[in-house]
Short mmCIF file of C-alpha atoms in Angstrom, two decimals:
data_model
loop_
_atom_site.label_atom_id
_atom_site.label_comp_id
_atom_site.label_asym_id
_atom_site.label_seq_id
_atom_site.Cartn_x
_atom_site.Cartn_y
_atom_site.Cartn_z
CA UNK A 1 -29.47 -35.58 -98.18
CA UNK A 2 -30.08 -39.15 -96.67
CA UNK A 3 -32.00 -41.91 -96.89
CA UNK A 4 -33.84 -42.86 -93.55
CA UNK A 5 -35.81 -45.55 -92.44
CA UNK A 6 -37.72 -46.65 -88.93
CA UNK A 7 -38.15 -50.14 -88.00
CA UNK A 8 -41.25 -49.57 -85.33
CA UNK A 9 -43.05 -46.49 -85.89
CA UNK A 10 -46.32 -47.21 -83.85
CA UNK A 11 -44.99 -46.40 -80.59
CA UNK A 12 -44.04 -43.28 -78.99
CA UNK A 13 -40.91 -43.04 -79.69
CA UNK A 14 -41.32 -43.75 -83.60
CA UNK A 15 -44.04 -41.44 -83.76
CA UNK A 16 -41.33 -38.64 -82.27
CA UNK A 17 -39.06 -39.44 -84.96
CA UNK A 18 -41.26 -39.57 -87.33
CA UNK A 19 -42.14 -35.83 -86.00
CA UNK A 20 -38.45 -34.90 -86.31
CA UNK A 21 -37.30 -36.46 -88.81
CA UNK A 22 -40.43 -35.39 -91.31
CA UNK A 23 -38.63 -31.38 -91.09
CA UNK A 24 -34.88 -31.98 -91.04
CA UNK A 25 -33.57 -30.05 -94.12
CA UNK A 26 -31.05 -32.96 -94.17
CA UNK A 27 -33.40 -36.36 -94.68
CA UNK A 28 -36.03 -37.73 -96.66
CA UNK A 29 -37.99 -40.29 -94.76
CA UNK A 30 -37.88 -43.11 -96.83
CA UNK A 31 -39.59 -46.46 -94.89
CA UNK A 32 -41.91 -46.67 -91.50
CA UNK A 33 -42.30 -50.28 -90.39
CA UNK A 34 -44.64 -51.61 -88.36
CA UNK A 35 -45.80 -55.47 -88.17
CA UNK A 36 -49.47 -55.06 -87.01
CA UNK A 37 -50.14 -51.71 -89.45
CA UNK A 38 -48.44 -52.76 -92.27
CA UNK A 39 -50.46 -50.98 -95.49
CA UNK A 40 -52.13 -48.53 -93.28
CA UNK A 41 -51.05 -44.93 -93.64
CA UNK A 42 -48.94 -42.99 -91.26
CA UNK A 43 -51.67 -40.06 -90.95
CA UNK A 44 -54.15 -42.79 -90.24
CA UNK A 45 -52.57 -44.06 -87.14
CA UNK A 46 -51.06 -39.87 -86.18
CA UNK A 47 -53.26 -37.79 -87.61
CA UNK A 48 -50.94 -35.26 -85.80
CA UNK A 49 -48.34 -36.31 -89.17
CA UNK A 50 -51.38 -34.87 -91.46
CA UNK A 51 -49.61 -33.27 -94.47
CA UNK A 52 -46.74 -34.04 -92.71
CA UNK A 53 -45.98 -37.16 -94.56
CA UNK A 54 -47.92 -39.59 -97.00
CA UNK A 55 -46.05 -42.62 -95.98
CA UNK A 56 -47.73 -46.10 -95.03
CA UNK A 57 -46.09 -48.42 -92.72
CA UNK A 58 -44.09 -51.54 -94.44
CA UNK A 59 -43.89 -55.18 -93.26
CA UNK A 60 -40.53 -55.44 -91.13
CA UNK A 61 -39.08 -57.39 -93.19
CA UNK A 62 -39.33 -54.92 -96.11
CA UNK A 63 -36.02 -54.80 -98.61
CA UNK A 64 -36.48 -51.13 -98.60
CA UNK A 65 -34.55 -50.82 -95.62
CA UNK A 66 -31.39 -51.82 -97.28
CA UNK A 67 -31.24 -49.02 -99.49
CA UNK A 68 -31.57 -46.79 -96.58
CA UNK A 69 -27.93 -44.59 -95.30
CA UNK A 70 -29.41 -45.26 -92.01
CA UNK A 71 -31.96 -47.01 -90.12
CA UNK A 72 -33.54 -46.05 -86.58
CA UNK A 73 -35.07 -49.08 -84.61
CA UNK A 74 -37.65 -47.78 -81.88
CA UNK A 75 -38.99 -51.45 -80.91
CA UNK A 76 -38.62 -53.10 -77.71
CA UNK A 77 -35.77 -54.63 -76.36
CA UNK A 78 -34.65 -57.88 -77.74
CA UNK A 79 -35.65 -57.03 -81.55
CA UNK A 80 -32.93 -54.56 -83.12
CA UNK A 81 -30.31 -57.58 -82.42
CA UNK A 82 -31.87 -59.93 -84.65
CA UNK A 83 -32.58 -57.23 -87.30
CA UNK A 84 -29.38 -55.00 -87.09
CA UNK A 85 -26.48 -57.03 -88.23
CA UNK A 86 -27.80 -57.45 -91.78
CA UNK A 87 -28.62 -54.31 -92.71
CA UNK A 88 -24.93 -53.11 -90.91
CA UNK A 89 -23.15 -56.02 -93.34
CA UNK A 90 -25.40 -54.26 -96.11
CA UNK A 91 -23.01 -50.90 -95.48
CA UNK A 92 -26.80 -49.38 -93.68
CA UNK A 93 -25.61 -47.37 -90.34
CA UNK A 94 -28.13 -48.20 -87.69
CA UNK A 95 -29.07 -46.07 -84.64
CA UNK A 96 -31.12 -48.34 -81.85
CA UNK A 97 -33.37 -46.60 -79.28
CA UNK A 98 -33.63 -50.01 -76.99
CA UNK A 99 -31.28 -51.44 -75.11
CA UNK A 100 -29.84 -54.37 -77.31
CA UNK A 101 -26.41 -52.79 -77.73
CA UNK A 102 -25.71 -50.67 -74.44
CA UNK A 103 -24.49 -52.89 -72.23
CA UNK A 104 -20.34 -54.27 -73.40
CA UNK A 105 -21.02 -57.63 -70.84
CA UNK A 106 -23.08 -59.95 -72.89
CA UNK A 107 -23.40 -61.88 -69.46
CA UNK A 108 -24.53 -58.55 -67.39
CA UNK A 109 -27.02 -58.38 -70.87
CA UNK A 110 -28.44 -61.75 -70.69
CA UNK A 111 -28.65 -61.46 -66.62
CA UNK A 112 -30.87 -58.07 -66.88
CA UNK A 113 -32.60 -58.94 -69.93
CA UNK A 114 -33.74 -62.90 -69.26
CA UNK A 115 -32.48 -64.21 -72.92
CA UNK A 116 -29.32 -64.76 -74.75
CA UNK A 117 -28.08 -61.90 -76.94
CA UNK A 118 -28.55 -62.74 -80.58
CA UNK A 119 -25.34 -61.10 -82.01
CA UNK A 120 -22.73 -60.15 -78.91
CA UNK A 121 -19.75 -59.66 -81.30
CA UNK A 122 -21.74 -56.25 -81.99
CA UNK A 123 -21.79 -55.39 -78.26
CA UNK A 124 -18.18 -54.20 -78.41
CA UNK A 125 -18.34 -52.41 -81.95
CA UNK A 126 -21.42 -50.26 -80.84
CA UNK A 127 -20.66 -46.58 -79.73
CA UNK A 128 -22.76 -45.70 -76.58
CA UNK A 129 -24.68 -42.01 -77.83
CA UNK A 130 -24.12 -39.85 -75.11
CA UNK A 131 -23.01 -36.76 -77.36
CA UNK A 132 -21.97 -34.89 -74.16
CA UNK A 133 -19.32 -37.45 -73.78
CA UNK A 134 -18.63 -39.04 -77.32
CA UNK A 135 -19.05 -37.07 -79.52
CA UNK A 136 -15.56 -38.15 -81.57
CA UNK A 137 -16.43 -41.91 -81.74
CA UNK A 138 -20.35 -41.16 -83.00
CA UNK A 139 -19.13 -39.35 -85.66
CA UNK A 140 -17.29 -42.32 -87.13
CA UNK A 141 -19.72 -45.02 -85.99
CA UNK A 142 -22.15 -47.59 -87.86
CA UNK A 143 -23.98 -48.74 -84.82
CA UNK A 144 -24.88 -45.94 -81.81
CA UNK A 145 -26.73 -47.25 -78.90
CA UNK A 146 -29.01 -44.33 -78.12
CA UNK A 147 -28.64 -44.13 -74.37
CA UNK A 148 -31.89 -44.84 -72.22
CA UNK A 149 -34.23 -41.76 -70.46
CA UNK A 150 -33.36 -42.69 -67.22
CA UNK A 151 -29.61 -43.24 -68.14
CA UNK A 152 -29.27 -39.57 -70.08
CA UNK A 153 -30.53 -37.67 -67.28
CA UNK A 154 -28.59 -39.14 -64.34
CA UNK A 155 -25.30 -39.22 -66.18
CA UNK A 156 -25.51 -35.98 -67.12
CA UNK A 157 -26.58 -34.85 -63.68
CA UNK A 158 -23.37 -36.58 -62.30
CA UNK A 159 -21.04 -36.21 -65.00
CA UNK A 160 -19.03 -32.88 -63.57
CA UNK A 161 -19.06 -33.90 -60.09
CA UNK A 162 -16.94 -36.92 -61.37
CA UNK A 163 -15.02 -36.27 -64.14
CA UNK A 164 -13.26 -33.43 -61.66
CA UNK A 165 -13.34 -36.30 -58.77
CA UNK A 166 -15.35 -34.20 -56.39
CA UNK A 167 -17.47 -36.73 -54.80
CA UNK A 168 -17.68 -40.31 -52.88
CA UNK A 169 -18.45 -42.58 -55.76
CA UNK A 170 -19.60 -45.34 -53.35
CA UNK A 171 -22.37 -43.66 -51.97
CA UNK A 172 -25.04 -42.11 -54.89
CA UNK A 173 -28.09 -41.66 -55.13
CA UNK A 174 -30.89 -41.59 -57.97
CA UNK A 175 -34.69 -40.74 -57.06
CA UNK A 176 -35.98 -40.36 -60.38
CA UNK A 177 -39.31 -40.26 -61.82
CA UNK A 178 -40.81 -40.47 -65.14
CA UNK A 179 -44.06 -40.02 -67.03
CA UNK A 180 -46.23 -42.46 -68.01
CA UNK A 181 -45.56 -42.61 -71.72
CA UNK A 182 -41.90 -44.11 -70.19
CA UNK A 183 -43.69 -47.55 -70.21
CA UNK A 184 -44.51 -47.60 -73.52
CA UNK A 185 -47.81 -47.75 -76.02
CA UNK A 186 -48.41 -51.39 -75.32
CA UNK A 187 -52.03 -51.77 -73.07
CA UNK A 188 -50.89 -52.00 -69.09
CA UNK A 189 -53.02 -52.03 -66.19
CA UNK A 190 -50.16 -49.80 -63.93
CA UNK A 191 -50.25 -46.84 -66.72
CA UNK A 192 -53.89 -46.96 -67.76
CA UNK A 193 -55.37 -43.61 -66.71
CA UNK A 194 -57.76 -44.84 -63.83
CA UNK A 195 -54.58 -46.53 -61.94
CA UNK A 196 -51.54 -43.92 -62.82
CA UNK A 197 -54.12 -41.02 -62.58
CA UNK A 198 -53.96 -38.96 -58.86
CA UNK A 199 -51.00 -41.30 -58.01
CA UNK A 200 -47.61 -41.90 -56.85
CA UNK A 201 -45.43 -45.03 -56.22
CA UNK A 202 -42.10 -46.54 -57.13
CA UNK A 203 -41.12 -49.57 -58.72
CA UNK A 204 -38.31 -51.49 -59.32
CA UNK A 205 -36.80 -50.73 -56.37
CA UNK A 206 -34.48 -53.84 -56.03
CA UNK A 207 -33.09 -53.49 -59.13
CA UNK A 208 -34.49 -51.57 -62.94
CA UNK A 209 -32.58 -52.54 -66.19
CA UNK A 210 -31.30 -49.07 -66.92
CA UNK A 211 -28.97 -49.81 -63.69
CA UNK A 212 -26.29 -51.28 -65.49
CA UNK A 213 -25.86 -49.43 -67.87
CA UNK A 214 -26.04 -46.00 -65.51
CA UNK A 215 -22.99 -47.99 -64.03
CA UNK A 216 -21.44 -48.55 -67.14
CA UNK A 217 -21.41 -44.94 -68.31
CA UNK A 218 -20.21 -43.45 -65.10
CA UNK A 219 -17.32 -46.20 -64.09
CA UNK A 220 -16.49 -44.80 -67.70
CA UNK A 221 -15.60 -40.98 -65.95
CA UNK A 222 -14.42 -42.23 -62.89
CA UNK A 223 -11.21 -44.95 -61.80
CA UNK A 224 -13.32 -45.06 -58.23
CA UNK A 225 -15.99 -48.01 -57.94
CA UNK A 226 -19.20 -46.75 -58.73
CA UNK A 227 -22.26 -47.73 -56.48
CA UNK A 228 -25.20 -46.13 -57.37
CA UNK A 229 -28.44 -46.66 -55.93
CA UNK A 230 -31.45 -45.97 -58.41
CA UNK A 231 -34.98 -46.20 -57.52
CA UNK A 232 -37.76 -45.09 -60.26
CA UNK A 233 -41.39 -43.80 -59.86
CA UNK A 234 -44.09 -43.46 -61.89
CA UNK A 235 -45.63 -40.32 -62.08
CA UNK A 236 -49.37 -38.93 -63.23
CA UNK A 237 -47.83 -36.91 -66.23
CA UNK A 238 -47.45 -38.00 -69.71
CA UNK A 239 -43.98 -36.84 -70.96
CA UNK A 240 -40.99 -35.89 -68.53
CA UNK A 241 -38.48 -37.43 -66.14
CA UNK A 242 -36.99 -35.57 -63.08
CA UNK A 243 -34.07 -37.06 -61.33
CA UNK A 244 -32.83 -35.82 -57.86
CA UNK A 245 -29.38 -36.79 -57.31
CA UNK A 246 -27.44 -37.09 -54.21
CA UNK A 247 -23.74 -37.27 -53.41
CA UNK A 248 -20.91 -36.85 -51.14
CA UNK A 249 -18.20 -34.13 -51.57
CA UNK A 250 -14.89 -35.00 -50.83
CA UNK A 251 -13.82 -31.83 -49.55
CA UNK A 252 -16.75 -29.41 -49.52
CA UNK A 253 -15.43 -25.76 -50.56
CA UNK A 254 -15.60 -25.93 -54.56
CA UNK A 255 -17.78 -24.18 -56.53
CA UNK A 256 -19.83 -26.69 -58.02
CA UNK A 257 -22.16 -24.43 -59.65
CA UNK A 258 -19.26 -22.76 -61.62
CA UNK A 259 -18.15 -26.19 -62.30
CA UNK A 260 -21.29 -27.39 -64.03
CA UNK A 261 -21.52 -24.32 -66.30
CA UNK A 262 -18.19 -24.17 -67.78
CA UNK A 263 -18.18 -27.95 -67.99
CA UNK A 264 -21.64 -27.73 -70.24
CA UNK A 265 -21.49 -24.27 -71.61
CA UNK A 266 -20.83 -25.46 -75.13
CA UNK A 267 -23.00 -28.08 -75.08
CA UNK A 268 -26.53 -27.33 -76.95
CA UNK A 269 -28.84 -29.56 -75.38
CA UNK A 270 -27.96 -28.85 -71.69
CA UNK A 271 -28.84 -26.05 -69.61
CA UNK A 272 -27.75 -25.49 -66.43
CA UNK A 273 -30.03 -23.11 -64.46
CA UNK A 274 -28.48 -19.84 -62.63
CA UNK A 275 -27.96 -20.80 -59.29
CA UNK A 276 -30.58 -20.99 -56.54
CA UNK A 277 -33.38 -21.89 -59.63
CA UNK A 278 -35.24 -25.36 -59.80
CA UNK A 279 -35.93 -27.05 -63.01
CA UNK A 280 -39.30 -28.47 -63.80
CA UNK A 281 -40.56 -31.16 -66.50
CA UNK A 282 -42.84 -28.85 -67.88
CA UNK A 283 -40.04 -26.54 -69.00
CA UNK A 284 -38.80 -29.20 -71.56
CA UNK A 285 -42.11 -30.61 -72.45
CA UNK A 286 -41.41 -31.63 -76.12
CA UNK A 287 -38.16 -30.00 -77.00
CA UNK A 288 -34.36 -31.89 -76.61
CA UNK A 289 -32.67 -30.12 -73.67
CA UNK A 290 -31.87 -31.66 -70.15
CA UNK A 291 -32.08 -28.63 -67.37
CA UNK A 292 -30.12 -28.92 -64.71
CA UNK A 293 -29.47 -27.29 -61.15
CA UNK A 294 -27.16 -27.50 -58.00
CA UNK A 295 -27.21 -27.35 -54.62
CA UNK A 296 -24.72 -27.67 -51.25
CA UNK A 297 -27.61 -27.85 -49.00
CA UNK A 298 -26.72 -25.64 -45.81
CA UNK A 299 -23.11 -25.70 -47.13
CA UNK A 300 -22.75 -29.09 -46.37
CA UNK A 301 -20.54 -31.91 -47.62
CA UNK A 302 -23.83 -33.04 -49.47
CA UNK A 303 -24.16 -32.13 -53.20
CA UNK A 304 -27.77 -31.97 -55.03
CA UNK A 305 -28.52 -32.20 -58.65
CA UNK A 306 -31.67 -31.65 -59.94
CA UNK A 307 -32.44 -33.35 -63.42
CA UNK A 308 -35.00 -33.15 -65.98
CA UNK A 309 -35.41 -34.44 -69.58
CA UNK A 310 -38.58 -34.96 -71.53
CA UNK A 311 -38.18 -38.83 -71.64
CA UNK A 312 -39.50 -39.01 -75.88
CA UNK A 313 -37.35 -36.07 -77.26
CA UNK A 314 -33.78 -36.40 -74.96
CA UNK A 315 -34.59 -39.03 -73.40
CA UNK A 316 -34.71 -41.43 -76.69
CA UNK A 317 -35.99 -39.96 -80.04
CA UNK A 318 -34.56 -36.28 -79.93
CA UNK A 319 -31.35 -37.74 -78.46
CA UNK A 320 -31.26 -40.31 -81.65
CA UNK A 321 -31.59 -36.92 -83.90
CA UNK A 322 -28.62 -35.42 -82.36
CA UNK A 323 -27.00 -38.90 -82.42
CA UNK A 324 -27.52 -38.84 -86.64
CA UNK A 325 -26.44 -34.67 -87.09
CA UNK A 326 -23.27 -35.62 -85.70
CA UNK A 327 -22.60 -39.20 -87.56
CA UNK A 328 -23.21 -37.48 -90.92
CA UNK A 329 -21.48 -33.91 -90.42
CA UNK A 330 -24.57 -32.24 -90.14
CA UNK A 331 -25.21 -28.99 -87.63
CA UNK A 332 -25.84 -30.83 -84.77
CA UNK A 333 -29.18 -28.72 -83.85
CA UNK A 334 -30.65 -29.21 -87.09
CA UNK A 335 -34.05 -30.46 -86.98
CA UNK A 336 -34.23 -30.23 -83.51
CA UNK A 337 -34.75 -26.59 -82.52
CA UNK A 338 -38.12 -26.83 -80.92
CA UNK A 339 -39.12 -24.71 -78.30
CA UNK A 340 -40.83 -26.80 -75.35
CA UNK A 341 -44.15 -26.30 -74.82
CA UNK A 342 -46.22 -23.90 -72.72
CA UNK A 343 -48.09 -24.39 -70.63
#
C-alpha cells in the first residue's frame, strides 16, 4: 500500500484521479490540494466522490506531501517545475500530468511555452510515460512525464507504421479533434456552451504546443526526419479525442492491419479494431483504452489510422494510473478496469 497525494484536484483531470485513485486496492489517498478550496471538502466541490472519500483539499504548500511515496500534479503548465524538485530531493516519486517535463530541449520548452524553465537539469532525468513504449525505464523512474491527449493518441496511431519503417516520415498528417473538457475547467468564452455548442472549427493551426513533443516521441522510433503536420479542432462533446492520421507507404503491399495487431496484442489499453470497423469516441467514453483502425484506401500507397482516446482517462489521468501500477510493481490494470460508458 502507498501513500498518494494530488497537487490540483479542482480540475478535470484531478477530479479523474481522484475517481481512480479513491478504488485502487493498492493506495490510500492521502492529500488533495487546491489553492482557491483549501478547507473545503472534496464531496463539496464532486459530489460525484460522495462516500467516496472524506478528504478536504490542503493549501499547496502543505508538508503532507512529503510524506507521500508519490505525488500526482494535475495543474497547468508552468507549476509542477517549481513544486517538483523538492519533494523528488525529499525521496517523493512524482508523476506530472502537464507539460513541464516532456520536452528534453529546455530551449524548444521555453520557445513553446513563453517562460524560462524553473529546474531544466530535471528535463533529462524525467522518463516520458508512454507505457506502450517504456515501459522498462517507468518502472525504475522518480519523475514520469505523463504524455499529453493529443500526443498519446497520435503516437500510438503511428507507432507500427514506423517502428517497421513502412512509411514517408516527411510527409504526416494529424487531423485531430478533442472535446471540450480538453481546454480545461478554467471559465473561456471558446468552450462555454453557447459558443462550442452546434459547432465546429480548428485552432492552432500554425503551430499547438503538443507539436513538439509529438515530434519528440516519434523521431524517438524512427532514424528518418520526422515532419508532422498537426492541426486540432474543437468539438461539441465533452470527453473524447479522435485523430485521423495520414501517411505514405513506402512500398504499398504489407499487411498493415496484421502489423498493428501483433505489434499491440499484448498491450492492455489498446485495441485495435478487426479490419474494415471504425472507432468512435463514444466507445471509450470514461474508461483507459485507445481504439484504433486501418485503412489502404483503394489499395493505395496511402495509409489511414483512425484514433480515439477519451482525453481525461488515457489521455492524462487514466494514463497517470497505468504510469504508477507499473513504477511500483503493481498489475498494471489495477484500478483501472472500467468499462466505458453507454450510451
Amino acid at each position: 500500500m502507498i501513500r498518494a497525494g494530488i497537487v490540483g484536484g479542482t480540475g478535470y483531470t484531478g477530479v479523474e484521479l481522484m475517481r481512480f485513485l479513491s478504488r485502487h486496492p493498492e493506495v490510500e489517498l492521502a492529500v488533495v490540494t487546491s489553492r482557491t478550496e483549501q478547507g473545503k471538502p472534496v464531496s463539496g466541490i464532486f459530489p460525484s466522490l460522495r462516500g467516496v472519500t472524506d478528504l478536504a483539499f490542503s493549501n499547496p504548500e502543505t508538508t503532507a506531501l512529503s510524506s507521500c511515496d508519490l505525488v500526482f500534479f494535475a495543474t497547468p503548465s508552468a507549476t509542477a517545475m517549481h513544486q517538483a524538485p523538492n519533494l523528488l530531493d525529499a525521496g517523493v516519486k512524482v508523476i506530472d500530468l502537464s507539460a513541464d517535463f516532456r520536452l528534453r530541449d529546455k530551449d524548444e520548452w521555453e520557445r513553446w511555452y513563453g517562460q524560462k524553465h524553473a529546474c531544466p537539469d530535471y528535463l533529462s532525468k524525467a522518463v516520458y510515460g508512454l507505457p506502450e513504449v517504456n515501459r522498462a525505464q517507468i518502472s525504475q523512474a522518480q519523475l514520469i512525464a505523463n504524455p499529453g491527449c493529443y500526443p498519446t493518441v497520435i503516437q500510438l496511431g503511428f507507432l507500427p507504421l514506423l517502428e517497421h519503417d513502412l512509411v514517408e516520415t516527411g510527409s504526416l498528417i494529424a487531423d485531430a479533434k478533442s472535446g471540450v473538457s480538453g481546454a480545461g475547467r478554467a471559465l473561456s468564452q471558446a468552450t462555454q456552451f453557447c459558443e462550442a455548442g452546434e459547432s465546429f472549427s480548428a485552432y492552432s493551426a500554425d503551430g499547438h504546443r503538443h507539436l513538439p513533443e509529438i515530434k519528440q516521441g516519434l523521431s524517438a522510433l524512427t532514424p528518418g526526419r520526422i515532419d508532422l503536420v498537426f492541426v486540432p479542432h474543437l468539438l461539441p462533446i465533452i470527453r473524447g479525442i479522435h485523430a485521423t492520421l495520414y501517411a505514405r507507404l513506402k512500398q504499398p503491399g504489407a499487411d498493415i492491419h496484421a502489423i498493428f495487431t501483433s505489434r499491440y496484442a499484448h498491450e492492455p489499453y489498446v485495441d485495435v479494431l478487426p479490419r474494415g470497423a471504425h472507432p468512435d469516441t463514444a466507445s471509450v467514453s470514461g474508461s483507459n483504452v485507445c481504439r484504433l483502425s486501418v485503412f489502404q484506401p483503394q489499395g493505395g500507397a496511402t495509409v489511414v489510422v483512425l484514433a480515439v482516446e477519451d482525453n481525461l482517462v488515457k489521455g492524462a489521468a487514466g494514463q497517470a494510473i497505468q504510469n504508477m501500477n507499473i513504477l511500483y510493481g503493481f498489475d498494471e490494470t489495477a484500478g483501472l478496469d472500467h468499462v466505458a460508458i453507454w450510451p
